[in-house]
PDB file of C-alpha atoms in Angstrom:
ATOM      1  CA  UNK A   1     112.672  79.314 163.130  1.00  0.00           C
ATOM      2  CA  UNK A   2     116.019  80.189 164.738  1.00  0.00           C
ATOM      3  CA  UNK A   3     115.340  83.827 163.895  1.00  0.00           C
ATOM      4  CA  UNK A   4     111.925  83.549 165.552  1.00  0.00           C
ATOM      5  CA  UNK A   5     113.591  82.229 168.716  1.00  0.00           C
ATOM      6  CA  UNK A   6     116.028  85.152 168.630  1.00  0.00           C
ATOM      7  CA  UNK A   7     113.048  87.459 168.319  1.00  0.00           C
ATOM      8  CA  UNK A   8     111.431  85.869 171.375  1.00  0.00           C
ATOM      9  CA  UNK A   9     114.617  86.501 173.335  1.00  0.00           C
ATOM     10  CA  UNK A  10     114.539  90.105 172.222  1.00  0.00           C
ATOM     11  CA  UNK A  11     110.941  90.523 173.344  1.00  0.00           C
ATOM     12  CA  UNK A  12     111.403  88.652 176.574  1.00  0.00           C
ATOM     13  CA  UNK A  13     114.784  89.687 177.891  1.00  0.00           C
ATOM     14  CA  UNK A  14     115.787  93.197 176.844  1.00  0.00           C
ATOM     15  CA  UNK A  15     113.899  96.229 175.620  1.00  0.00           C
ATOM     16  CA  UNK A  16     115.627  99.507 174.795  1.00  0.00           C
ATOM     17  CA  UNK A  17     114.796 102.660 172.910  1.00  0.00           C
ATOM     18  CA  UNK A  18     116.872 105.264 171.208  1.00  0.00           C
ATOM     19  CA  UNK A  19     118.654 107.661 173.549  1.00  0.00           C
ATOM     20  CA  UNK A  20     117.283 110.843 172.014  1.00  0.00           C
ATOM     21  CA  UNK A  21     113.505 110.591 172.033  1.00  0.00           C
ATOM     22  CA  UNK A  22     112.730 113.890 170.391  1.00  0.00           C
ATOM     23  CA  UNK A  23     111.560 114.738 166.924  1.00  0.00           C
ATOM     24  CA  UNK A  24     113.783 116.432 164.379  1.00  0.00           C
ATOM     25  CA  UNK A  25     112.149 119.713 165.347  1.00  0.00           C
ATOM     26  CA  UNK A  26     112.993 119.292 169.017  1.00  0.00           C
ATOM     27  CA  UNK A  27     109.444 118.452 170.081  1.00  0.00           C
ATOM     28  CA  UNK A  28     109.157 115.723 172.719  1.00  0.00           C
ATOM     29  CA  UNK A  29     107.748 112.477 171.388  1.00  0.00           C
ATOM     30  CA  UNK A  30     104.683 110.727 172.882  1.00  0.00           C
ATOM     31  CA  UNK A  31     105.339 108.823 176.106  1.00  0.00           C
ATOM     32  CA  UNK A  32     104.697 105.362 174.644  1.00  0.00           C
ATOM     33  CA  UNK A  33     108.064 105.576 172.894  1.00  0.00           C
ATOM     34  CA  UNK A  34     109.751 105.880 176.290  1.00  0.00           C
ATOM     35  CA  UNK A  35     107.901 103.154 178.180  1.00  0.00           C
ATOM     36  CA  UNK A  36     110.258 100.437 176.983  1.00  0.00           C
ATOM     37  CA  UNK A  37     113.096 102.110 178.874  1.00  0.00           C
ATOM     38  CA  UNK A  38     111.294 101.433 182.155  1.00  0.00           C
ATOM     39  CA  UNK A  39     109.694  98.110 181.258  1.00  0.00           C
ATOM     40  CA  UNK A  40     111.552  95.760 183.666  1.00  0.00           C
ATOM     41  CA  UNK A  41     108.800  93.079 183.698  1.00  0.00           C
ATOM     42  CA  UNK A  42     108.698  90.235 186.200  1.00  0.00           C
ATOM     43  CA  UNK A  43     106.825  88.028 183.746  1.00  0.00           C
ATOM     44  CA  UNK A  44     106.897  87.894 179.964  1.00  0.00           C
ATOM     45  CA  UNK A  45     104.624  85.508 178.063  1.00  0.00           C
ATOM     46  CA  UNK A  46     105.018  85.051 174.312  1.00  0.00           C
ATOM     47  CA  UNK A  47     102.921  83.013 171.891  1.00  0.00           C
ATOM     48  CA  UNK A  48     103.894  82.303 168.293  1.00  0.00           C
ATOM     49  CA  UNK A  49     101.794  81.175 165.335  1.00  0.00           C
ATOM     50  CA  UNK A  50     103.741  80.113 162.255  1.00  0.00           C
ATOM     51  CA  UNK A  51     101.720  78.934 159.254  1.00  0.00           C
ATOM     52  CA  UNK A  52     103.800  77.744 156.326  1.00  0.00           C
ATOM     53  CA  UNK A  53     102.992  78.088 152.639  1.00  0.00           C
ATOM     54  CA  UNK A  54     101.227  74.691 152.703  1.00  0.00           C
ATOM     55  CA  UNK A  55      98.911  75.722 155.508  1.00  0.00           C
ATOM     56  CA  UNK A  56     100.693  73.711 158.202  1.00  0.00           C
ATOM     57  CA  UNK A  57     100.566  75.586 161.507  1.00  0.00           C
ATOM     58  CA  UNK A  58     103.283  75.516 164.130  1.00  0.00           C
ATOM     59  CA  UNK A  59     102.609  77.130 167.488  1.00  0.00           C
ATOM     60  CA  UNK A  60     104.810  78.000 170.427  1.00  0.00           C
ATOM     61  CA  UNK A  61     104.468  79.276 173.965  1.00  0.00           C
ATOM     62  CA  UNK A  62     107.226  80.839 176.073  1.00  0.00           C
ATOM     63  CA  UNK A  63     107.004  82.019 179.689  1.00  0.00           C
ATOM     64  CA  UNK A  64     109.813  83.945 181.378  1.00  0.00           C
ATOM     65  CA  UNK A  65     109.436  84.652 185.105  1.00  0.00           C
ATOM     66  CA  UNK A  66     111.990  86.805 186.898  1.00  0.00           C
ATOM     67  CA  UNK A  67     112.715  87.477 190.554  1.00  0.00           C
ATOM     68  CA  UNK A  68     115.781  89.620 191.090  1.00  0.00           C
ATOM     69  CA  UNK A  69     118.727  87.988 189.309  1.00  0.00           C
ATOM     70  CA  UNK A  70     117.011  84.580 189.132  1.00  0.00           C
ATOM     71  CA  UNK A  71     114.552  83.359 186.509  1.00  0.00           C
ATOM     72  CA  UNK A  72     112.634  80.379 185.166  1.00  0.00           C
ATOM     73  CA  UNK A  73     112.037  80.099 181.414  1.00  0.00           C
ATOM     74  CA  UNK A  74     109.417  77.542 180.334  1.00  0.00           C
ATOM     75  CA  UNK A  75     108.731  76.738 176.712  1.00  0.00           C
ATOM     76  CA  UNK A  76     106.704  74.494 174.440  1.00  0.00           C
ATOM     77  CA  UNK A  77     106.815  74.786 170.675  1.00  0.00           C
ATOM     78  CA  UNK A  78     106.146  72.825 167.500  1.00  0.00           C
ATOM     79  CA  UNK A  79     108.752  72.018 164.889  1.00  0.00           C
ATOM     80  CA  UNK A  80     108.994  69.735 161.879  1.00  0.00           C
ATOM     81  CA  UNK A  81     109.870  66.150 162.784  1.00  0.00           C
ATOM     82  CA  UNK A  82     112.937  64.829 160.981  1.00  0.00           C
ATOM     83  CA  UNK A  83     112.827  61.596 158.981  1.00  0.00           C
ATOM     84  CA  UNK A  84     115.186  59.989 161.491  1.00  0.00           C
ATOM     85  CA  UNK A  85     112.893  60.962 164.369  1.00  0.00           C
ATOM     86  CA  UNK A  86     109.832  59.598 162.563  1.00  0.00           C
ATOM     87  CA  UNK A  87     111.569  56.246 162.104  1.00  0.00           C
ATOM     88  CA  UNK A  88     112.960  56.078 165.642  1.00  0.00           C
ATOM     89  CA  UNK A  89     109.687  57.131 167.249  1.00  0.00           C
ATOM     90  CA  UNK A  90     107.480  55.084 164.921  1.00  0.00           C
ATOM     91  CA  UNK A  91     105.140  57.948 164.128  1.00  0.00           C
ATOM     92  CA  UNK A  92     104.023  59.546 160.871  1.00  0.00           C
ATOM     93  CA  UNK A  93     102.973  62.919 162.271  1.00  0.00           C
ATOM     94  CA  UNK A  94     105.070  65.619 160.623  1.00  0.00           C
ATOM     95  CA  UNK A  95     104.944  67.919 163.648  1.00  0.00           C
ATOM     96  CA  UNK A  96     106.891  67.339 166.853  1.00  0.00           C
ATOM     97  CA  UNK A  97     106.262  69.282 170.061  1.00  0.00           C
ATOM     98  CA  UNK A  98     109.294  70.188 172.132  1.00  0.00           C
ATOM     99  CA  UNK A  99     109.062  71.441 175.710  1.00  0.00           C
ATOM    100  CA  UNK A 100     111.367  72.194 178.587  1.00  0.00           C
ATOM    101  CA  UNK A 101     112.477  74.564 181.291  1.00  0.00           C
ATOM    102  CA  UNK A 102     115.652  76.580 181.790  1.00  0.00           C
ATOM    103  CA  UNK A 103     116.449  77.632 185.349  1.00  0.00           C
ATOM    104  CA  UNK A 104     118.750  80.503 186.277  1.00  0.00           C
ATOM    105  CA  UNK A 105     119.806  80.748 189.911  1.00  0.00           C
ATOM    106  CA  UNK A 106     122.739  82.525 191.495  1.00  0.00           C
ATOM    107  CA  UNK A 107     124.393  83.003 188.108  1.00  0.00           C
ATOM    108  CA  UNK A 108     124.133  79.318 187.148  1.00  0.00           C
ATOM    109  CA  UNK A 109     121.900  77.716 184.533  1.00  0.00           C
ATOM    110  CA  UNK A 110     120.195  74.326 184.433  1.00  0.00           C
ATOM    111  CA  UNK A 111     117.823  72.423 182.184  1.00  0.00           C
ATOM    112  CA  UNK A 112     116.642  70.075 184.928  1.00  0.00           C
ATOM    113  CA  UNK A 113     117.190  71.950 188.173  1.00  0.00           C
ATOM    114  CA  UNK A 114     119.787  69.384 189.240  1.00  0.00           C
ATOM    115  CA  UNK A 115     122.822  69.860 187.021  1.00  0.00           C
ATOM    116  CA  UNK A 116     124.023  73.455 186.938  1.00  0.00           C
ATOM    117  CA  UNK A 117     126.503  75.129 184.611  1.00  0.00           C
ATOM    118  CA  UNK A 118     127.933  78.515 183.776  1.00  0.00           C
ATOM    119  CA  UNK A 119     126.090  81.304 182.043  1.00  0.00           C
ATOM    120  CA  UNK A 120     125.562  81.048 178.260  1.00  0.00           C
ATOM    121  CA  UNK A 121     127.621  83.369 176.090  1.00  0.00           C
ATOM    122  CA  UNK A 122     126.094  86.833 176.306  1.00  0.00           C
ATOM    123  CA  UNK A 123     124.792  88.437 173.131  1.00  0.00           C
ATOM    124  CA  UNK A 124     123.327  91.873 172.503  1.00  0.00           C
ATOM    125  CA  UNK A 125     119.585  91.390 172.165  1.00  0.00           C
ATOM    126  CA  UNK A 126     117.179  94.265 172.029  1.00  0.00           C
ATOM    127  CA  UNK A 127     113.899  95.660 170.790  1.00  0.00           C
ATOM    128  CA  UNK A 128     114.475  99.250 169.730  1.00  0.00           C
ATOM    129  CA  UNK A 129     111.411 101.486 169.444  1.00  0.00           C
ATOM    130  CA  UNK A 130     113.341 104.419 168.025  1.00  0.00           C
ATOM    131  CA  UNK A 131     110.688 106.261 165.962  1.00  0.00           C
ATOM    132  CA  UNK A 132     113.245 106.992 163.238  1.00  0.00           C
ATOM    133  CA  UNK A 133     113.337 103.240 162.523  1.00  0.00           C
ATOM    134  CA  UNK A 134     109.540 102.892 162.233  1.00  0.00           C
ATOM    135  CA  UNK A 135     107.267 103.748 159.309  1.00  0.00           C
ATOM    136  CA  UNK A 136     103.636 104.901 159.205  1.00  0.00           C
ATOM    137  CA  UNK A 137     103.474 105.207 163.002  1.00  0.00           C
ATOM    138  CA  UNK A 138     100.044 105.973 164.471  1.00  0.00           C
ATOM    139  CA  UNK A 139      99.329 106.567 168.164  1.00  0.00           C
ATOM    140  CA  UNK A 140      95.860 106.215 169.650  1.00  0.00           C
ATOM    141  CA  UNK A 141      94.080 109.195 171.176  1.00  0.00           C
ATOM    142  CA  UNK A 142      94.776 107.966 174.710  1.00  0.00           C
ATOM    143  CA  UNK A 143      98.460 107.550 173.850  1.00  0.00           C
ATOM    144  CA  UNK A 144      98.520 103.900 174.906  1.00  0.00           C
ATOM    145  CA  UNK A 145      98.643 102.136 171.544  1.00  0.00           C
ATOM    146  CA  UNK A 146     101.301 102.487 168.874  1.00  0.00           C
ATOM    147  CA  UNK A 147     100.918 100.838 165.481  1.00  0.00           C
ATOM    148  CA  UNK A 148     103.676 101.040 162.910  1.00  0.00           C
ATOM    149  CA  UNK A 149     105.530  99.218 160.160  1.00  0.00           C
ATOM    150  CA  UNK A 150     109.109  97.981 160.101  1.00  0.00           C
ATOM    151  CA  UNK A 151     110.881  97.587 156.789  1.00  0.00           C
ATOM    152  CA  UNK A 152     112.886  94.377 156.305  1.00  0.00           C
ATOM    153  CA  UNK A 153     115.986  96.565 156.073  1.00  0.00           C
ATOM    154  CA  UNK A 154     115.318  97.959 159.566  1.00  0.00           C
ATOM    155  CA  UNK A 155     114.257  94.674 161.160  1.00  0.00           C
ATOM    156  CA  UNK A 156     117.630  93.920 162.728  1.00  0.00           C
ATOM    157  CA  UNK A 157     117.976  97.429 164.153  1.00  0.00           C
ATOM    158  CA  UNK A 158     114.482  97.278 165.672  1.00  0.00           C
ATOM    159  CA  UNK A 159     114.097  93.617 166.582  1.00  0.00           C
ATOM    160  CA  UNK A 160     117.654  92.497 167.236  1.00  0.00           C
ATOM    161  CA  UNK A 161     117.533  89.934 164.432  1.00  0.00           C
ATOM    162  CA  UNK A 162     117.148  90.283 160.683  1.00  0.00           C
ATOM    163  CA  UNK A 163     113.848  88.914 159.374  1.00  0.00           C
ATOM    164  CA  UNK A 164     113.572  87.993 155.696  1.00  0.00           C
ATOM    165  CA  UNK A 165     110.068  89.336 155.283  1.00  0.00           C
ATOM    166  CA  UNK A 166     108.056  90.058 152.168  1.00  0.00           C
ATOM    167  CA  UNK A 167     106.809  93.581 152.619  1.00  0.00           C
ATOM    168  CA  UNK A 168     106.812  95.382 155.930  1.00  0.00           C
ATOM    169  CA  UNK A 169     106.571  93.845 159.386  1.00  0.00           C
ATOM    170  CA  UNK A 170     103.603  95.108 161.395  1.00  0.00           C
ATOM    171  CA  UNK A 171     104.122  96.064 165.036  1.00  0.00           C
ATOM    172  CA  UNK A 172     101.565  97.071 167.645  1.00  0.00           C
ATOM    173  CA  UNK A 173     102.700  98.120 171.114  1.00  0.00           C
ATOM    174  CA  UNK A 174     100.210  98.662 173.928  1.00  0.00           C
ATOM    175  CA  UNK A 175     100.696 100.392 177.276  1.00  0.00           C
ATOM    176  CA  UNK A 176      98.734 101.205 180.413  1.00  0.00           C
ATOM    177  CA  UNK A 177      99.943 104.777 180.798  1.00  0.00           C
ATOM    178  CA  UNK A 178     103.039 103.753 182.721  1.00  0.00           C
ATOM    179  CA  UNK A 179     104.787 100.908 180.892  1.00  0.00           C
ATOM    180  CA  UNK A 180     104.344  98.569 177.949  1.00  0.00           C
ATOM    181  CA  UNK A 181     101.878  95.734 178.485  1.00  0.00           C
ATOM    182  CA  UNK A 182     102.209  94.010 175.131  1.00  0.00           C
ATOM    183  CA  UNK A 183     103.754  93.844 171.689  1.00  0.00           C
ATOM    184  CA  UNK A 184     102.322  92.099 168.614  1.00  0.00           C
ATOM    185  CA  UNK A 185     104.345  91.455 165.464  1.00  0.00           C
ATOM    186  CA  UNK A 186     103.075  90.030 162.182  1.00  0.00           C
ATOM    187  CA  UNK A 187     104.844  89.376 158.906  1.00  0.00           C
ATOM    188  CA  UNK A 188     105.077  87.141 155.861  1.00  0.00           C
ATOM    189  CA  UNK A 189     108.400  85.421 155.229  1.00  0.00           C
ATOM    190  CA  UNK A 190     110.065  84.988 151.846  1.00  0.00           C
ATOM    191  CA  UNK A 191     109.157  81.294 152.107  1.00  0.00           C
ATOM    192  CA  UNK A 192     105.470  82.272 152.148  1.00  0.00           C
ATOM    193  CA  UNK A 193     104.859  81.606 155.846  1.00  0.00           C
ATOM    194  CA  UNK A 194     102.762  83.961 157.946  1.00  0.00           C
ATOM    195  CA  UNK A 195     104.056  84.673 161.441  1.00  0.00           C
ATOM    196  CA  UNK A 196     102.333  86.275 164.418  1.00  0.00           C
ATOM    197  CA  UNK A 197     104.208  86.861 167.675  1.00  0.00           C
ATOM    198  CA  UNK A 198     102.239  88.098 170.702  1.00  0.00           C
ATOM    199  CA  UNK A 199     104.030  89.126 173.891  1.00  0.00           C
ATOM    200  CA  UNK A 200     102.529  90.373 177.157  1.00  0.00           C
ATOM    201  CA  UNK A 201     104.302  91.911 180.153  1.00  0.00           C
ATOM    202  CA  UNK A 202     103.403  92.150 183.826  1.00  0.00           C
ATOM    203  CA  UNK A 203     105.154  93.498 186.910  1.00  0.00           C
ATOM    204  CA  UNK A 204     103.522  91.517 189.703  1.00  0.00           C
ATOM    205  CA  UNK A 205     105.856  90.151 192.364  1.00  0.00           C
ATOM    206  CA  UNK A 206     107.049  86.677 191.365  1.00  0.00           C
ATOM    207  CA  UNK A 207     108.077  83.906 193.758  1.00  0.00           C
ATOM    208  CA  UNK A 208     110.170  81.307 191.952  1.00  0.00           C
ATOM    209  CA  UNK A 209     110.159  77.646 192.948  1.00  0.00           C
ATOM    210  CA  UNK A 210     113.222  75.656 191.938  1.00  0.00           C
ATOM    211  CA  UNK A 211     113.511  71.851 191.990  1.00  0.00           C
ATOM    212  CA  UNK A 212     115.274  70.462 195.016  1.00  0.00           C
ATOM    213  CA  UNK A 213     118.785  69.320 194.132  1.00  0.00           C
TER     214      UNK A 213
END
């Protein structure tokens, strides 16, 4: 699940493509490969469905809203409840839902909007749509939908985190003729879980409301 969270960061925070977007023959590639370079969304919403080998489904929802250098990241996701938590909370349900908000304002971060601290340690996170890293790529006639496969060996180079998948990872990127509007990823893990990650992007002007200190 930590790798899934890293993937969400990659989809929500940074998108980059390879610098040389031309084919080996020098022909310019379709525009959808370049849209990620100019994505710069003001809102990114990601949903996750994780169904384990026993058929137990965990879901998650992540909403990143950005205005200039400030942002609000809201999340709610399921995880397995530990034995200690089950005893302390007096519940038998195996699934626990976790939710929260992370505020970023003027270079400071907070989990409650009251207590503010320094920025987390920066890491290089990216989604790389370099066509040389994709397999079986197909682009729709209108040029606004790209479907392709990512080998497990290329997952870190494309997604910013290595996914231990069985078989290829499926990716579908959609655009509106100007920028990407969504990305969908599906795969099966080596533990037998099926994972679907859906992310949508918008560029409407966002007005952030922070809690009063």
